[in-house]
Short mmCIF file of C-alpha atoms and ligand atoms in Angstrom, two decimals:
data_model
loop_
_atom_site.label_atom_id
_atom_site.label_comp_id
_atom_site.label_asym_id
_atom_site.label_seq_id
_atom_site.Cartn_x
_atom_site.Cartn_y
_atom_site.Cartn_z
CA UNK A 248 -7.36 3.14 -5.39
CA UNK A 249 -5.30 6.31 -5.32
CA UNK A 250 -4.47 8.43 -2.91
CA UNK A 251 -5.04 11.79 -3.83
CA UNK A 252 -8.78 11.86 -2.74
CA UNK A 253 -7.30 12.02 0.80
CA UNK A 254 -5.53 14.98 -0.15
CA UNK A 255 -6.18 18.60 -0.27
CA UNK A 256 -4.01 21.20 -2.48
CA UNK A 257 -5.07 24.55 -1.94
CA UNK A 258 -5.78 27.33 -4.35
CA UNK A 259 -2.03 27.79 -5.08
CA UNK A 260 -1.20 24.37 -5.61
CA UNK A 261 0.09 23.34 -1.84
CA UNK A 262 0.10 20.53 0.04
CA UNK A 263 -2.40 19.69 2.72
CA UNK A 264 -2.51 15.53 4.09
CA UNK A 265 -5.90 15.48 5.18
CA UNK A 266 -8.78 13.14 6.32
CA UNK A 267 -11.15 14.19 7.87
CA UNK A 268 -14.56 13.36 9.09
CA UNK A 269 -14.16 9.64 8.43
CA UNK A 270 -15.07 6.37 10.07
CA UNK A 271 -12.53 3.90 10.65
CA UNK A 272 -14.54 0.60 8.05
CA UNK A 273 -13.82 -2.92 9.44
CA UNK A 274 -10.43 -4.68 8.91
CA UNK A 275 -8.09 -7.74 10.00
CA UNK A 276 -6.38 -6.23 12.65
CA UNK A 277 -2.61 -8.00 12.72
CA UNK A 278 -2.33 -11.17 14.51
CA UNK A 279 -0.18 -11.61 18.16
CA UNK A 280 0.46 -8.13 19.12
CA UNK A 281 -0.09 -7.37 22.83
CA UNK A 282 -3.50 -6.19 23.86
CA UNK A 283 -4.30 -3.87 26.51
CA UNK A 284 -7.70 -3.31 27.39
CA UNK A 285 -8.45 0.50 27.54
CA UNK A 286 -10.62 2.49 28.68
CA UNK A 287 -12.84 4.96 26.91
CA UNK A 288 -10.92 8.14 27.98
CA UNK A 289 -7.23 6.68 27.55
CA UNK A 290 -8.58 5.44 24.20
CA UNK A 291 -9.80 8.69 22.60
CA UNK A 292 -6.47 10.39 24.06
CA UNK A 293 -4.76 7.68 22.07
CA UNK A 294 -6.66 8.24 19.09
CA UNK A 295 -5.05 11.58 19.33
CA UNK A 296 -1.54 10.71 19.84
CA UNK A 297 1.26 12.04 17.09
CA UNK A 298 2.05 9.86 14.00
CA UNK A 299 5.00 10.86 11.93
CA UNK A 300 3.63 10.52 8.21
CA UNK A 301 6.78 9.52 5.57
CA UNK A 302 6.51 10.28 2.56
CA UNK A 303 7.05 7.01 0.28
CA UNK A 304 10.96 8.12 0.03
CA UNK A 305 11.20 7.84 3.20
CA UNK A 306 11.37 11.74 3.86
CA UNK A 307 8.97 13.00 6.99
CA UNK A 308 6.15 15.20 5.81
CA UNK A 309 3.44 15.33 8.23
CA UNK A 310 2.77 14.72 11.82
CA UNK A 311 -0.88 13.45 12.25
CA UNK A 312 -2.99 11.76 15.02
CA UNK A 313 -3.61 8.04 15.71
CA UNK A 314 -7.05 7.81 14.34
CA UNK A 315 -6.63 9.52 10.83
CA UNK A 316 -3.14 7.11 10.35
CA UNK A 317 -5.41 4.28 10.80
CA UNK A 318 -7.93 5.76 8.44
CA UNK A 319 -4.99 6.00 6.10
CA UNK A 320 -3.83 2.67 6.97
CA UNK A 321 -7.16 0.73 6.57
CA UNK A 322 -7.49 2.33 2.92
CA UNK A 323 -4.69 1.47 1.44
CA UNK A 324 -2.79 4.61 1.39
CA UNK A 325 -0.05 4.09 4.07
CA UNK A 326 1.45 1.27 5.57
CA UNK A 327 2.78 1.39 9.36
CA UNK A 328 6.71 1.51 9.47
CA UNK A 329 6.75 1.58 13.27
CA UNK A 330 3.96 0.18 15.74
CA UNK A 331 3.43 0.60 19.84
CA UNK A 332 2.59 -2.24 21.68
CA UNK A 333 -0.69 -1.21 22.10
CA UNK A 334 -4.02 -2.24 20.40
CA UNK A 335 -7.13 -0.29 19.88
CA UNK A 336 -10.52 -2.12 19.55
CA UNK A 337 -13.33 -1.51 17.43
CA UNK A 338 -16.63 -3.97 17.30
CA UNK A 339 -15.31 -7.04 16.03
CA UNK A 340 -11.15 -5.99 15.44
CA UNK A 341 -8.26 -5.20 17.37
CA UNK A 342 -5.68 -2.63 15.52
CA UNK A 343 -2.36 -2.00 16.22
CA UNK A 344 -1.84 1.89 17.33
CA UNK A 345 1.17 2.73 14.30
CA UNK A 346 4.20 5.69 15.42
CA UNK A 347 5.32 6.28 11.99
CA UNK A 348 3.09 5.19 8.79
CA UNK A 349 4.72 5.93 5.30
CA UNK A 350 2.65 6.85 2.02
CA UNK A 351 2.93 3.88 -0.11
CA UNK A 352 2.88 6.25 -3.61
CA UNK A 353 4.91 9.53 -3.70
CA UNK A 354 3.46 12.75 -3.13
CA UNK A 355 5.37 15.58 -4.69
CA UNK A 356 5.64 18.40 -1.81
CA UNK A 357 6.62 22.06 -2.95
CA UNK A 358 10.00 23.08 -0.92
CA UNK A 359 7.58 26.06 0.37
CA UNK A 360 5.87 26.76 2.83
CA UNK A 361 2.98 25.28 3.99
CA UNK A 362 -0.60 26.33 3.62
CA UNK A 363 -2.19 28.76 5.94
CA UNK A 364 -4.52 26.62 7.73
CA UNK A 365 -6.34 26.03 11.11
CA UNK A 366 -4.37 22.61 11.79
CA UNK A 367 -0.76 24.26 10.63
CA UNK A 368 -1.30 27.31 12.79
CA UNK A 369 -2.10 25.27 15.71
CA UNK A 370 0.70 22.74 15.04
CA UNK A 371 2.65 25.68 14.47
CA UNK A 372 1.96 27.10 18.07
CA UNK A 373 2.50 23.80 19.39
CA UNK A 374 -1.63 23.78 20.93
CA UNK A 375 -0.60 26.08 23.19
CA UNK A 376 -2.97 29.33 23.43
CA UNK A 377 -0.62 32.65 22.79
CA UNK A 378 -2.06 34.35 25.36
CA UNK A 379 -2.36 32.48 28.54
CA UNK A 380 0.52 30.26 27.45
CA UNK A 381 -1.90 27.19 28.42
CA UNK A 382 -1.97 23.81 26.12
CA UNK A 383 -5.55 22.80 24.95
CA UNK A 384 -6.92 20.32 22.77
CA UNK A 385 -8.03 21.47 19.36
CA UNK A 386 -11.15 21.69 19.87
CA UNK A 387 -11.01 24.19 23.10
CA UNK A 388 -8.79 26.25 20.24
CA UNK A 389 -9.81 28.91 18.25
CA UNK A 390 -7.76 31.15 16.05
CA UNK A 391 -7.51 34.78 16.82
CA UNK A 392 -6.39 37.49 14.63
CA UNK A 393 -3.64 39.74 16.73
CA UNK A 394 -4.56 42.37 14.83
CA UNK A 395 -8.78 42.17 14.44
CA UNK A 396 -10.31 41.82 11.08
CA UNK A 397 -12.43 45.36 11.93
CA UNK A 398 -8.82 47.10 12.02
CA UNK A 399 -7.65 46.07 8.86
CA UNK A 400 -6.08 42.75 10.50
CA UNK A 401 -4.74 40.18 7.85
CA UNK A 402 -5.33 36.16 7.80
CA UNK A 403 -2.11 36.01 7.46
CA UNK A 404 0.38 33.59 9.22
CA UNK A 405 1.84 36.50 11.22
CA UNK A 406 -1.10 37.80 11.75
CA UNK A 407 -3.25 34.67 13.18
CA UNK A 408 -2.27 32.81 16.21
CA UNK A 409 -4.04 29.53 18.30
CA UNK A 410 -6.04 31.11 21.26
CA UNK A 411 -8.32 29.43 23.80
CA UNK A 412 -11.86 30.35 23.50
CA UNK A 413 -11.95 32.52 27.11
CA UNK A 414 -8.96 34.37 26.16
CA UNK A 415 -10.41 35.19 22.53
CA UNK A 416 -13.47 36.33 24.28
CA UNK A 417 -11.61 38.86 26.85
CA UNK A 418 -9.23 40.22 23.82
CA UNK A 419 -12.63 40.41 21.69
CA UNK A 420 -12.08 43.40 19.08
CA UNK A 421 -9.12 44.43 20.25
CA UNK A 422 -5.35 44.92 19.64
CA UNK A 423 -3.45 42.58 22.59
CA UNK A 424 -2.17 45.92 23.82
CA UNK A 425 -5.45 47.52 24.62
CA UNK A 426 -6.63 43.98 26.61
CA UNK A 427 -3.81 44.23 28.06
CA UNK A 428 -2.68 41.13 26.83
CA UNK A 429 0.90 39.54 25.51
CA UNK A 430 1.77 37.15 22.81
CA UNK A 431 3.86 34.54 23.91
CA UNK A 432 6.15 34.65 20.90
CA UNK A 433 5.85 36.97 17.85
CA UNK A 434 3.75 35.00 14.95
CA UNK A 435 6.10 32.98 12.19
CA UNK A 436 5.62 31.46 9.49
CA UNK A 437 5.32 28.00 8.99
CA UNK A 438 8.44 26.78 7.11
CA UNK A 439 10.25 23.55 5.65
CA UNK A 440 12.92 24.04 8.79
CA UNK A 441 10.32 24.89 11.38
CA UNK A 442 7.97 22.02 10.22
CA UNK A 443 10.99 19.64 11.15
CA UNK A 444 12.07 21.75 14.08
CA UNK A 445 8.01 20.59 15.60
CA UNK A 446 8.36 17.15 14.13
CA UNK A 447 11.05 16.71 16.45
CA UNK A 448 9.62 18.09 19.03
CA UNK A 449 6.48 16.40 18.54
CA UNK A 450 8.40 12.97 18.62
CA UNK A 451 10.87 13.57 21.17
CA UNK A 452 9.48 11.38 23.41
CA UNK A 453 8.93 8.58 21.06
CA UNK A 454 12.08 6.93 19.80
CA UNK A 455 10.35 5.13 17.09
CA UNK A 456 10.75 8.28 15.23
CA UNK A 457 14.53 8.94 15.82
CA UNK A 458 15.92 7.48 12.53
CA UNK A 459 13.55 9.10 10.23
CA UNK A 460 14.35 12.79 12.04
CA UNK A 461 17.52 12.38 13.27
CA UNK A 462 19.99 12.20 10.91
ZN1 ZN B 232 -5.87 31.56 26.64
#
């Protein structure tokens, strides 16, 4: 089976990892790992956890959560390089929760940078709404354009930024200036350096990923 149904190039040719929508199909989960019994809420945070995604060199490409790795994982597409000692449950399996999972073919990846998308612009600003500085889960996230759409406003990286849905509503069709609102930091875009920059801080609490960023 190969791997490049799982991912998406856009209309220029970049690279997007990306799995979405999918349900996790039965497996042998491995044998004698510890198993904690969880509870619904500290599972689905888990299931959202960062996983460092290697290319098959070796070379980090992608941060992703817990339940697409395992999605990965299950199909054949990556194997798990580093594992916590924690287990996840499904009906009939336990599964190992992976840190770092490594793409078992090689997936070129233009030395550009990355394409403009929902996921990279809210990796880029780290979940953290640009306005009222607050972190959210994805899904409380919406992207605003700093300059609106009506004005002439770009979807451009340096023109779109992650913004929580109470603060989009209060800025509405507006420039921040007339809401009287401020950016937290002035729009970037995404590149090679900065994409490693968030890796590591991403994974700075995990030292399973040390080795493969550190160097
Ligand atoms: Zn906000």
């Amino acid at each position: 089976m190969g791997a490049s149904r799982h991912m998406s190039v856009d209309s220029r040719g970049r690279y997007t990892p990306e799995v979405a929508g999918e349900v996790l199909p039965g497996s042998e989960g491995p044998a004698g790992s510890r198993s904690h019994n969880l509870n619904s809420t500290r599972r689905a945070s888990l299931m959202q956890e960062p996983v460092l995604v290697l290319n098959a060199t070796y070379e980090p490409i992608n941060v992703t959560a817990v339940r697409r790795a395992m999605v990965l994982m299950l199909k054949g597409v990556a194997q798990a390089e580093e594992m916590h000692n924690t287990e996840v449950h499904s009906a009939a399996h336990a599964h190992r929760v992976p840190s770092v999972i490594r793409l078992l073919a090689y997936r070129h990846i233009p030395q550009q940078s990355r394409a403009l998308s929902r996921k990279n612009i809210l990796l880029r600003d780290r979940n953290t709404c640009q306005f009222c500085v607050r972190v959210f889960p994805s899904s409380e996230l919406t992207l605003d354009h700093v300059v609106p759409r009506s004005r002439g406003g770009r979807s451009t990286w340096e023109n779109l930024v992650a913004c929580c849905y109470r603060c989009n509503n209060s800025k509405g069709d507006r420039t921040p200036e007339e809401a009287g609102l401020k950016l937290a930091r002035r729009p970037r875009p995404f590149t090679l350096h900065t994409s490693r920059q968030l890796m590591r801080l991403i994974g700075h609490r995990d030292e399973r990923w040390r080795k493969y960023l550190f160097y």
